[in-house]
Short mmCIF file of N, CA and C in Angstrom, two decimals:
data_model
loop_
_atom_site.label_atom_id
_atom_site.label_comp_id
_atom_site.label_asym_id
_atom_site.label_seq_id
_atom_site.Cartn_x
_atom_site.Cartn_y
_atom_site.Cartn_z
N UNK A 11 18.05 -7.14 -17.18
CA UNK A 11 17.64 -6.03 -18.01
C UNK A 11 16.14 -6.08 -18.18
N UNK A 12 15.22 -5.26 -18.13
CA UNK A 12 13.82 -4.90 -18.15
C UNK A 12 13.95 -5.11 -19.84
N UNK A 13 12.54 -6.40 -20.04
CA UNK A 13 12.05 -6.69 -21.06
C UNK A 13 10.10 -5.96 -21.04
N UNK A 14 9.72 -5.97 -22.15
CA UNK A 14 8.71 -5.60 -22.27
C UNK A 14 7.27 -6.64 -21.66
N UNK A 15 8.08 -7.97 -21.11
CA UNK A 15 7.36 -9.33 -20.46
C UNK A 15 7.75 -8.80 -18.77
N UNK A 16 9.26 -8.19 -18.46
CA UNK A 16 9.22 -7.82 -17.53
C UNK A 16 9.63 -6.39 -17.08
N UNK A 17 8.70 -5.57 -17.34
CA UNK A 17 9.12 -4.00 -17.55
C UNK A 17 9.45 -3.06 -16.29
N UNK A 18 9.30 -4.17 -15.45
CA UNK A 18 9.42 -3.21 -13.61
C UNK A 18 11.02 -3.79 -13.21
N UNK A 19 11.35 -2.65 -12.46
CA UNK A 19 12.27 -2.48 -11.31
C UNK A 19 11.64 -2.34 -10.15
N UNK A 20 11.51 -3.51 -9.01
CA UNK A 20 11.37 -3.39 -8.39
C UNK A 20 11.98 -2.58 -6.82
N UNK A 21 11.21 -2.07 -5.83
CA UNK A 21 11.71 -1.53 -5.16
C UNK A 21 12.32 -1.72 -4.57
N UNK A 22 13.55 -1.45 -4.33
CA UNK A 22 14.71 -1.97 -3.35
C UNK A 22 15.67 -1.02 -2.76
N UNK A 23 16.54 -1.26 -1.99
CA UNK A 23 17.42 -0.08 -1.68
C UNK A 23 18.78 -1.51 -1.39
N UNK A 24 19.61 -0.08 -1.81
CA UNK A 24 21.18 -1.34 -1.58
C UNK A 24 21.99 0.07 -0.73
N UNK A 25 22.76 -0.74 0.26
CA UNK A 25 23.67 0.06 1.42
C UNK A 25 24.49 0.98 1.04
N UNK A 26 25.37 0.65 -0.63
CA UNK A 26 26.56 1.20 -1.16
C UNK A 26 26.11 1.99 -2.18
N UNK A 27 26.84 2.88 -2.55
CA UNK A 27 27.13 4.27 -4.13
C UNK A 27 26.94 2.97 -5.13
N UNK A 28 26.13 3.71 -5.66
CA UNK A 28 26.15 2.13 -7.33
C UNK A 28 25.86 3.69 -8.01
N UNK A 29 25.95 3.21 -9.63
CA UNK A 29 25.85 3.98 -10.95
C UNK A 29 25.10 3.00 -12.07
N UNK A 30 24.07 3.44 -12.34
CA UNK A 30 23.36 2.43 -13.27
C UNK A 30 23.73 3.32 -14.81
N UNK A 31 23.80 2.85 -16.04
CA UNK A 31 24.61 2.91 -17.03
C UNK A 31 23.57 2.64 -18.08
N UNK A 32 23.20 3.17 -19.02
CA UNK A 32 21.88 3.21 -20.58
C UNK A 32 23.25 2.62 -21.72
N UNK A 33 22.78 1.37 -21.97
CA UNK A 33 23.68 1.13 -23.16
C UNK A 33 23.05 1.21 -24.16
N UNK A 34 21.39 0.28 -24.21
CA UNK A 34 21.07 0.26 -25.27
C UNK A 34 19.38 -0.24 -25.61
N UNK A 35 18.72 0.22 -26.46
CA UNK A 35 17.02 -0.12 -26.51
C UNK A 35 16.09 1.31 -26.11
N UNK A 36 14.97 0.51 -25.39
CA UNK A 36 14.14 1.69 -24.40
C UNK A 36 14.93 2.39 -23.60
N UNK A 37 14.48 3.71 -23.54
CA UNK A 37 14.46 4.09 -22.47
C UNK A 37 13.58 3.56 -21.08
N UNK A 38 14.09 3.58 -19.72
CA UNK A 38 13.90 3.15 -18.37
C UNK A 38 13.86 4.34 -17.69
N UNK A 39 12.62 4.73 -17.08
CA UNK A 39 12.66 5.27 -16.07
C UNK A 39 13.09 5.45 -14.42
N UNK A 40 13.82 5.73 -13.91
CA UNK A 40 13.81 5.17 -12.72
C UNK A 40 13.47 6.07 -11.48
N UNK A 41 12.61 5.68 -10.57
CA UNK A 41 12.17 6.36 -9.91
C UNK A 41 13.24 6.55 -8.39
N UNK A 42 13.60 7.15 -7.99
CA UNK A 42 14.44 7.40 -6.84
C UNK A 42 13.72 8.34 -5.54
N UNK A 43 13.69 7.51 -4.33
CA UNK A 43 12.99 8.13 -3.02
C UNK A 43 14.42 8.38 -2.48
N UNK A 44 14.39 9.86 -2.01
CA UNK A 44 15.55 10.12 -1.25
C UNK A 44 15.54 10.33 0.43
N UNK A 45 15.32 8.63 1.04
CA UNK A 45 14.67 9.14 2.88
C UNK A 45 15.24 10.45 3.38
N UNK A 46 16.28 10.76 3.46
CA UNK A 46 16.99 11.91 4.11
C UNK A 46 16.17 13.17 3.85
N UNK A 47 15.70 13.46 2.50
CA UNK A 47 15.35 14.70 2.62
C UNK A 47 13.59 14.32 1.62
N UNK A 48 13.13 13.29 1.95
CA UNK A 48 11.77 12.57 1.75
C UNK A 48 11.35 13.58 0.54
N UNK A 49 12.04 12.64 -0.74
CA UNK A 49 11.95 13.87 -1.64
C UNK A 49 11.77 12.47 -3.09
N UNK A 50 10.73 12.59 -3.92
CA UNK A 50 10.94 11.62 -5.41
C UNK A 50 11.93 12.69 -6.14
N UNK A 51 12.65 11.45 -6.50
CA UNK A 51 13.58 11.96 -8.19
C UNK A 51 12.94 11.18 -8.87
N UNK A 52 12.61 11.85 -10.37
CA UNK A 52 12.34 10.91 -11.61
C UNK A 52 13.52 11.07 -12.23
N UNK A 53 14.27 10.32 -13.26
CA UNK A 53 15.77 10.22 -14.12
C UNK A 53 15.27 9.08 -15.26
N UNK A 54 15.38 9.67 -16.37
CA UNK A 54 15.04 8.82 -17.71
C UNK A 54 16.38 8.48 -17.90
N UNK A 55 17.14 7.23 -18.33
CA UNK A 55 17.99 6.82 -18.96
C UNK A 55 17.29 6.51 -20.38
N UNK A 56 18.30 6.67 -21.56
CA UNK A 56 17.93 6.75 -22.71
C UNK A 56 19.15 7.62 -23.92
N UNK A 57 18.83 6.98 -24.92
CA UNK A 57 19.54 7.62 -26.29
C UNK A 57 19.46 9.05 -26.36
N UNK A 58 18.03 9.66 -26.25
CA UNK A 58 17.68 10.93 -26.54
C UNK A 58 18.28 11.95 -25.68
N UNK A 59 19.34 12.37 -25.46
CA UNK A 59 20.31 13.21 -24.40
C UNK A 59 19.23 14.50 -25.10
N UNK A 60 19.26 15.25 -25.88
CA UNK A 60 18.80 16.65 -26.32
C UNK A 60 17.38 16.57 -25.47
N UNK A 61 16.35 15.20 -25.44
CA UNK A 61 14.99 15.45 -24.71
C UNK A 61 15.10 15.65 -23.33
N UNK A 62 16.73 15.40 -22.70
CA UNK A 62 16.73 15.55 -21.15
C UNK A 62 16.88 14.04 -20.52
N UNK A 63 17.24 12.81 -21.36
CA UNK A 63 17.51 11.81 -21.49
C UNK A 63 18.57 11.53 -20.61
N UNK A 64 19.10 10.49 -19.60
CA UNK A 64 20.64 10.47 -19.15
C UNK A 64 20.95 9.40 -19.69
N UNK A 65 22.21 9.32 -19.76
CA UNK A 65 23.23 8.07 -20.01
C UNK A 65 23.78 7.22 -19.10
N UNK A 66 23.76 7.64 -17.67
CA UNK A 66 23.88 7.35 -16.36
C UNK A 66 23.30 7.91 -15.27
N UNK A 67 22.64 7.46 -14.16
CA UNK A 67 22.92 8.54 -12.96
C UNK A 67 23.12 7.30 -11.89
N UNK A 68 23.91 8.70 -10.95
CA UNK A 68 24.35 7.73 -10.03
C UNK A 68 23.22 7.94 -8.38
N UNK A 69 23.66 6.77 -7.96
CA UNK A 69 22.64 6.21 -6.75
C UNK A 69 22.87 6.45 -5.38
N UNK A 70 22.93 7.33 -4.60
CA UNK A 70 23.74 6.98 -3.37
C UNK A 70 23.07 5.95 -2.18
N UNK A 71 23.87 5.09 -1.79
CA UNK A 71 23.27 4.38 -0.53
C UNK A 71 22.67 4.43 -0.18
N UNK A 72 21.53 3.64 0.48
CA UNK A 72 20.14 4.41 1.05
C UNK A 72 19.11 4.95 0.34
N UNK A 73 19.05 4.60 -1.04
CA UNK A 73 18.50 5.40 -1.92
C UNK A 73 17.40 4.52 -2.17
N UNK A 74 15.90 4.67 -2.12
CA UNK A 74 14.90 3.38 -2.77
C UNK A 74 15.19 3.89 -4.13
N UNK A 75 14.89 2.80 -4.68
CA UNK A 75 14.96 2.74 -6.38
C UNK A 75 13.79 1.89 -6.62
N UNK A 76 13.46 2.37 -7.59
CA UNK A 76 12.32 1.12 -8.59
C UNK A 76 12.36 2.14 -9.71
N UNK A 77 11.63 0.98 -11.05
CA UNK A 77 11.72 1.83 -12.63
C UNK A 77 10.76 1.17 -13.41
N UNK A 78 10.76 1.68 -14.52
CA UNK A 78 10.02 0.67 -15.34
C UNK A 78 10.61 1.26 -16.91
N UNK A 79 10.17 0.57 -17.82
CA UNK A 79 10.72 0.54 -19.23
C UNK A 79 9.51 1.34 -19.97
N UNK A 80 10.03 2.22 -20.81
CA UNK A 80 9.10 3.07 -21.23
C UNK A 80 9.23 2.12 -22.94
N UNK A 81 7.41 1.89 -22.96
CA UNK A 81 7.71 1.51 -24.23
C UNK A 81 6.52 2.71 -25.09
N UNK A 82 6.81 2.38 -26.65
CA UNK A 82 5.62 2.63 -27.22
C UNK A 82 4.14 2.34 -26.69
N UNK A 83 3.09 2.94 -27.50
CA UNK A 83 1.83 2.61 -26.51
C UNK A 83 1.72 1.26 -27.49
N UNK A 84 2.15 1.04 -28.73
CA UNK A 84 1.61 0.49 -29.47
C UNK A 84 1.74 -1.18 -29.36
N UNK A 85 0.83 -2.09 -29.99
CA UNK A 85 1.30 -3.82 -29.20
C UNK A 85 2.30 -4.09 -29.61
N UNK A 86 2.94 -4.95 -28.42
CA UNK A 86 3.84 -5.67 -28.63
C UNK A 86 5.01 -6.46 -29.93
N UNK A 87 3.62 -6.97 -30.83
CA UNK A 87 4.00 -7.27 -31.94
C UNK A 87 4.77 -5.88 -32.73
N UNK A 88 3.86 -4.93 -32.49
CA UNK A 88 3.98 -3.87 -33.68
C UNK A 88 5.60 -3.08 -33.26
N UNK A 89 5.56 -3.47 -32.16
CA UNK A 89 7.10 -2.25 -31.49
C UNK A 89 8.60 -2.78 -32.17
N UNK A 90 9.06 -2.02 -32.33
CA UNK A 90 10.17 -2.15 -32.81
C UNK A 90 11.02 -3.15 -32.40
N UNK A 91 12.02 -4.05 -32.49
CA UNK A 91 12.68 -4.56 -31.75
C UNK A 91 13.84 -3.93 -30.65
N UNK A 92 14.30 -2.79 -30.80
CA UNK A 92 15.08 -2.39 -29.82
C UNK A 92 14.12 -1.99 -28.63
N UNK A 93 12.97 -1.63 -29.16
CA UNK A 93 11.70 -0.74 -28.06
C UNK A 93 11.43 -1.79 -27.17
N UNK A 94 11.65 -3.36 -27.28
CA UNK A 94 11.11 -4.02 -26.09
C UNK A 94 12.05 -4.69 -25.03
N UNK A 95 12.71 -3.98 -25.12
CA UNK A 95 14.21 -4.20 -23.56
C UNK A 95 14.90 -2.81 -23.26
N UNK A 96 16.09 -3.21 -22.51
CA UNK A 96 16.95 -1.96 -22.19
C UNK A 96 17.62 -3.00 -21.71
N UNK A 97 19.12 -2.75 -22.00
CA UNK A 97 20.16 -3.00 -21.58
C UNK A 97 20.89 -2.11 -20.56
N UNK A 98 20.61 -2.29 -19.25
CA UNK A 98 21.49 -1.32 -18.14
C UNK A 98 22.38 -2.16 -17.62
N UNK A 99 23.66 -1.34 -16.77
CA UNK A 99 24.46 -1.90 -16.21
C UNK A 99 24.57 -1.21 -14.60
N UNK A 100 25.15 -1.96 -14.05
CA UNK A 100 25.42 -1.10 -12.73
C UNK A 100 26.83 -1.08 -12.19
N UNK A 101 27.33 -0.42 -11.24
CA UNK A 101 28.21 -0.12 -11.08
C UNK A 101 28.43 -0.27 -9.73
N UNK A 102 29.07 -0.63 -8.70
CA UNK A 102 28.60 -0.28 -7.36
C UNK A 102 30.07 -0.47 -6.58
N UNK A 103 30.24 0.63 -5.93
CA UNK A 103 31.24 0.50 -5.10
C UNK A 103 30.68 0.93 -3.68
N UNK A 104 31.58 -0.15 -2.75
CA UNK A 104 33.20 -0.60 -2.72
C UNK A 104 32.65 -2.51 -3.96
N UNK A 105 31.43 -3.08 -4.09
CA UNK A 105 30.98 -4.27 -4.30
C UNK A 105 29.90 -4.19 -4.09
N UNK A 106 29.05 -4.91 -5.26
CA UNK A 106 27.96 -5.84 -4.59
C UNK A 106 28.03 -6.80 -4.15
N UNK A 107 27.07 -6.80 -3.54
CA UNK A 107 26.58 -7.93 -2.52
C UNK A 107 25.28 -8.15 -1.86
N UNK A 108 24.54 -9.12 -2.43
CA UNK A 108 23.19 -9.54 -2.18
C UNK A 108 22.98 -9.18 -0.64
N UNK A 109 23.62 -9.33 0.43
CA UNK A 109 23.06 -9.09 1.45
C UNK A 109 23.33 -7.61 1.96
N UNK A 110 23.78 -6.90 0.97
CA UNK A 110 24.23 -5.31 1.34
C UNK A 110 22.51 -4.63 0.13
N UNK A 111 21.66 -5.38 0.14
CA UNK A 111 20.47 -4.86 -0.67
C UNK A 111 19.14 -5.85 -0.18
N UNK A 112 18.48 -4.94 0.06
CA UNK A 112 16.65 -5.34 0.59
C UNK A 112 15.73 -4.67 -0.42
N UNK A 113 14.80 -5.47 0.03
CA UNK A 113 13.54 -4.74 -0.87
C UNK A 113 12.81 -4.42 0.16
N UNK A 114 12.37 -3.12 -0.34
CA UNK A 114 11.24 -1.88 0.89
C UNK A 114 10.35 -2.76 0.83
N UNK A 115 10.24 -2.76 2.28
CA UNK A 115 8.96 -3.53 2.46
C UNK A 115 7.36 -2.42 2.67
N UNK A 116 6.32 -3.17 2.09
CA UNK A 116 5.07 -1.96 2.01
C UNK A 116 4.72 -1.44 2.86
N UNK A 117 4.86 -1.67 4.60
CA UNK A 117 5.15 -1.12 5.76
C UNK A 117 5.55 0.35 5.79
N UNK A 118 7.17 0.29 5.23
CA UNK A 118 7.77 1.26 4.97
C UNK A 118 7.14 1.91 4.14
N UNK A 119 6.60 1.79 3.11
CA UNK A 119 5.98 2.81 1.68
C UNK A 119 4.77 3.35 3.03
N UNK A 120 3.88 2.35 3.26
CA UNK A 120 2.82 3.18 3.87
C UNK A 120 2.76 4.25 5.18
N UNK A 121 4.35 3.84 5.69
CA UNK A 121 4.46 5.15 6.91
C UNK A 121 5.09 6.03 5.92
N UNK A 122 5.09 6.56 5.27
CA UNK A 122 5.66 7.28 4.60
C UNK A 122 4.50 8.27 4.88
N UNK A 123 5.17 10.08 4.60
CA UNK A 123 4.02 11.04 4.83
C UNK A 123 3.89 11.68 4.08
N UNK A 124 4.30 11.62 2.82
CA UNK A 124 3.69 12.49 1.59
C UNK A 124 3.12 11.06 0.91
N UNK A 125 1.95 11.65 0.60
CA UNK A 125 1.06 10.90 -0.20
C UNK A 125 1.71 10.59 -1.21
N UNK A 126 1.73 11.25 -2.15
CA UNK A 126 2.32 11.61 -3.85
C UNK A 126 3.58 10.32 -3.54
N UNK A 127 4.42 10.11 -2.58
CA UNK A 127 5.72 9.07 -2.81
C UNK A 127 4.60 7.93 -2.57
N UNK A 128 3.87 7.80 -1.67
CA UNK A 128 3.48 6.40 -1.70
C UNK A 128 2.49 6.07 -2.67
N UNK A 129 1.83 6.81 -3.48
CA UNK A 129 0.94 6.35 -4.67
C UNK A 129 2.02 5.93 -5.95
N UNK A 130 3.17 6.44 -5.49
CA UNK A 130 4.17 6.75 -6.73
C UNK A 130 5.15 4.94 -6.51
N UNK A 131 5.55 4.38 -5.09
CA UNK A 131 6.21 3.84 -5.12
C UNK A 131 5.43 2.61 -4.65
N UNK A 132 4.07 2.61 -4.21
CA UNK A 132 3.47 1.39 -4.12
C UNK A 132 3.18 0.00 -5.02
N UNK A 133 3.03 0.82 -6.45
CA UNK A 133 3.04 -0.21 -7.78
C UNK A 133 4.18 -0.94 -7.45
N UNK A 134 5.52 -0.72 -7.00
CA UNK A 134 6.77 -1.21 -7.29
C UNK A 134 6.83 -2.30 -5.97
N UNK A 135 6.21 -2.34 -5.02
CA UNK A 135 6.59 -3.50 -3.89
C UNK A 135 6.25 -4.52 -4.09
N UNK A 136 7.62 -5.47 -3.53
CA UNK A 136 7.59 -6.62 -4.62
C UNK A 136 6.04 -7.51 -3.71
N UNK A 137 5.50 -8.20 -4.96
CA UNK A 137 4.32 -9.34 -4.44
C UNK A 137 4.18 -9.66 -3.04
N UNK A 138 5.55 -10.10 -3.19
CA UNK A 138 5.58 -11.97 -2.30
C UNK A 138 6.36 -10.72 -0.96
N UNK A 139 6.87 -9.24 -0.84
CA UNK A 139 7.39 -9.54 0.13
C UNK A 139 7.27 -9.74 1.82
N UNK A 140 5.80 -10.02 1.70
CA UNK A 140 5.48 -10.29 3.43
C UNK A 140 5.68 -11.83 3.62
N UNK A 141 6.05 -12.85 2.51
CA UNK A 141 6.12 -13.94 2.76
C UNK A 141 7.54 -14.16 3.46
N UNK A 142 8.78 -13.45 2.85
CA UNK A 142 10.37 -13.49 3.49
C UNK A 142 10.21 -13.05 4.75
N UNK A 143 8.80 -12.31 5.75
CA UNK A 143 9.19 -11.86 6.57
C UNK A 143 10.11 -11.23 7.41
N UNK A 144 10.96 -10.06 6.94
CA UNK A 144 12.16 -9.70 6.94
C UNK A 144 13.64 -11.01 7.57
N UNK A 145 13.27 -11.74 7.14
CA UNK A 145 14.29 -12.78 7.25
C UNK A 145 15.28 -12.18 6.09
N UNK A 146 16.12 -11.89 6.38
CA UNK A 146 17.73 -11.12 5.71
C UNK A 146 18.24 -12.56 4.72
N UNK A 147 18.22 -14.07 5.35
CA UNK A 147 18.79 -14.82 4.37
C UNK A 147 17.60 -15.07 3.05
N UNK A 148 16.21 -15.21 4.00
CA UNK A 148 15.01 -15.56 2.69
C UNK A 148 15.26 -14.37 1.67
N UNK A 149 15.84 -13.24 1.90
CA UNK A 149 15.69 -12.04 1.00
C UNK A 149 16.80 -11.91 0.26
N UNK A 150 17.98 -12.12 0.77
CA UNK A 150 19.09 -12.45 -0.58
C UNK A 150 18.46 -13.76 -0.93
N UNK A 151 18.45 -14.71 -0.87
CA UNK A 151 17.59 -16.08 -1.54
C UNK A 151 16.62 -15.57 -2.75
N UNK A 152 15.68 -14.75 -1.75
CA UNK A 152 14.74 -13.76 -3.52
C UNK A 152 15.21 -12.83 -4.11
N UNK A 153 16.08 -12.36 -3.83
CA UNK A 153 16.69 -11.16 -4.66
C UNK A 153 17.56 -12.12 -5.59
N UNK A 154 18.61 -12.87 -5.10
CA UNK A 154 19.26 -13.95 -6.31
C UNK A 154 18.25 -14.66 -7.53
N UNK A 155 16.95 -15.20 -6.48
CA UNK A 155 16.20 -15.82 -7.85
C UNK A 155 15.28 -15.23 -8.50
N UNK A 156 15.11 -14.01 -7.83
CA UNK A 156 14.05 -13.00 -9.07
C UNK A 156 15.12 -12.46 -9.85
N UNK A 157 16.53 -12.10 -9.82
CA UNK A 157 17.00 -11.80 -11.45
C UNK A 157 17.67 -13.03 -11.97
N UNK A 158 17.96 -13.90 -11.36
CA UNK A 158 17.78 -15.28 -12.24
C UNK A 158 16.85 -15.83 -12.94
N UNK A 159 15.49 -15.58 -12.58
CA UNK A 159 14.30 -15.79 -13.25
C UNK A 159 14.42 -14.89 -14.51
N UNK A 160 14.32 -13.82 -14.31
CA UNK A 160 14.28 -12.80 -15.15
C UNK A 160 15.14 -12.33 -16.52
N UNK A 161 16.49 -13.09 -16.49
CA UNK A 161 17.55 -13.28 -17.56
C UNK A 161 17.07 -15.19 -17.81
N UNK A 162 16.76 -15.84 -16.95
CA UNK A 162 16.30 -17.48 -17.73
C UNK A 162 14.71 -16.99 -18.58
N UNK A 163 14.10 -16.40 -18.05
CA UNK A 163 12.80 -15.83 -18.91
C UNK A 163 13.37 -15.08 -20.32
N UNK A 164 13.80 -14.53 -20.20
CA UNK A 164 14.28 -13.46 -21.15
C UNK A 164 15.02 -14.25 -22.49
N UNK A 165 15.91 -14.98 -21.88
CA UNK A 165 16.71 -15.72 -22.86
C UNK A 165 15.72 -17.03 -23.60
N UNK A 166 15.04 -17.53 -22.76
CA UNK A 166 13.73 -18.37 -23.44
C UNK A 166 13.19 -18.01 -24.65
N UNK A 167 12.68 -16.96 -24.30
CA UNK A 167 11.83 -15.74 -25.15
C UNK A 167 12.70 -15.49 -26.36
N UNK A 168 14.27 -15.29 -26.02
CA UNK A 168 14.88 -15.03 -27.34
C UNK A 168 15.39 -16.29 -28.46
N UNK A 169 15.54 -17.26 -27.53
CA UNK A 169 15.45 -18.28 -28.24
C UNK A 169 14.13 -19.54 -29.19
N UNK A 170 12.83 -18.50 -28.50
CA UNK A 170 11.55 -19.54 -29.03
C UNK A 170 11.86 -18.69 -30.61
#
């Protein structure tokens, strides 16, 4: 779940239909590249349904995704406590499965031919990923330990 220490979704695409799910906190933006018809979706998950808010949307295969957590502008200290996470869930059929999901590599963002997607989806490519060198096992390997990091960070934080 995107904390206000870690407020990005990084870019990735997974093979199968998934449904990501707003239970609870910030709202999360999530940004969606659709290759087929080389098109950005923006989709707010969030409480506020009347502002145009969703409660779900769903993902189809092939879909890049990345997001980030919309917080107050205001510091950290001062934000509310629900304002500095989001609780999402996902959904994915037929299964997940770490090796049925990659992260876009910046290659891909930069052949891209509308400008506007690649200024939009470049923030989101992960750091490190020219180090996995599309090696398929190094990349489930980082996809397992960047959201393992990210719930052992998180839970630290709730326990200091």
């Amino acid at each position: 779940f995107p904390t206000r220490a870690s407020p990005r979704l990084l870019l990735a695409v997974n093979l199968s239909d998934h449904v990501h799910y707003y239970h609870c906190g910030a709202p999360f933006e999530y940004t969606l590249y659709h290759p087929a018809t080389q098109t950005l979706e923006r989709v707010v998950l969030g409480p506020d349904v009347a502002a145009g808010q969703k409660l779900q949307v769903c993902v189809k295969g092939g879909t890049w995704k990345c997001g980030r957590l919309l917080v107050p502008q205001e510091s950290a200290a001062a934000a509310e406590p629900g304002q500095q996470h989001c609780l999402l869930g996902e959904a994915v059929g037929p299964g997940f499965d770490f090796h049925d999901f990659t992260w876009v590599q910046a290659e891909q963002v930069v052949a891209l031919g509308d400008a506007d997607a690649r200024a939009t989806l470049t923030p989101y490519v992960h750091e490190r990923i020219a180090e996995l060198g599309g090696d398929a096992a190094a990349t489930v390997k980082d996809a397992e330990g960047h959201y393992a990091e990210d719930v052992a960070e998180e839970s630290k934080r709730r326990l200091a």
